[in-house]
Amino acid sequence: MNATIRKYHQLRKEVIKHLYYNKMLTLTELSKLVSKSLPLITSTINDLVSDGYVLEYGLAPSTGGRRALTFLLNKEKQRYIVAVAMDQLVTRVVMYDLLNQAAMEPEQLKINLTRGPEGIPVLLDFLKDYISRSGIAPDQILGVGIGMPGFINAHEGINHTFFKVSGNGNLTKHLAKALNLPVFIDNDSSLIALAEMKFGVAKGTKDVMVLNIGWGIGLGMVINGSLFRGHSGYAGEFSHIPLSQSNKLCSCGKRGCLEVDTSLLVLVERAKSRIAEGVNSSLEHLFLDESKLPGDHFLNAAKAGDPLAVSILSDAAFLIGKGIATLIHITNPKLIVLSGRGASAGKILMAPIQQAINEFCIPMLSEHTDIKVSELMIDSALLGAATLVVENCNFN
């Protein structure tokens, strides 16, 4: 492919990406976003309309002059994305179209990542079955995006923490070969930050810290409008800030990590211990229901006002707030977003987090940082996985 054709395909991809993120745009808006001339954008849009990727939608609202045409992606083009969100215990999958509408109902399967590579065949069987039942032909699927925890080198396709593949360790190639589809992997917290930046409360904000509250406390860092990954690509290990006063051993092998006092797994065990000591709580009966994860029961009990769950969650949130105060001092962000599984308990989290910030953060910095609860919540992980495909696939 010569340079001219390569530039043409790259421009098409950029236009499609901006329509994907913004739903509807005018030619002038696209020209500004892509930093290309209006005639070139017009020509590109005309080609995409001819190819069926883009539709003329209608006239934009009047701004005083002639109303401009708006354009959006064509749902009938039949291109799909398989989005996979993995955490330490549960794997979820959904098939999206290019409007991020589910073409098939989401499904989930319990896969414990700590059990090692033996979970890979389980994941593959799960995905193959889901894709097969969708009835969607492989040539209509742009790719499979997978967000998962761990130290991940997205460029090399390697997860150094979970699902280590024998040989060269390239998990991406291993999965792509088995599924016969393009596969892309990245760290779950980075993708959640990407989803918040593109679709959530962080849209349009250039300096954002996104907390992924779940079995651990992950962090996605957006600096000057781009994901910040650090020198080796592993920035954002918020869980391992040494803020715990206990001597508990963390999953990373160190002591004193924030995670040992704030992860949902720890909070569940703390609740069970208090119940065993005789404390009354609705959780005593909820934990007997194995159709849901104990962590989800815990969050639901807290949202329903269970005193024990609220008390335990508030203590953890105060420590998270202490960690956030550290982030504010170092990065001076415009916005901090509470996202992920635990964001569903956002109202309960906010008060103790704000209390910790008031206590430990310099007012001149904290007063210029907003804290918001995600509107995407647990769906942020799936949307982030879909975004990973859009950022890396070929629209041919």
Short mmCIF file of C-alpha atoms in Angstrom, two decimals, residues 13 229 260 361 372-373:
data_model
loop_
_atom_site.label_atom_id
_atom_site.label_comp_id
_atom_site.label_asym_id
_atom_site.label_seq_id
_atom_site.Cartn_x
_atom_site.Cartn_y
_atom_site.Cartn_z
CA LYS A 13 -10.73 5.72 9.96
CA ARG A 229 0.75 4.93 30.77
CA VAL A 260 -5.85 -4.75 51.59
CA CYS A 361 -5.58 17.87 50.79
CA LYS A 372 -18.13 12.79 40.01
CA VAL A 373 -19.71 9.35 40.04
#
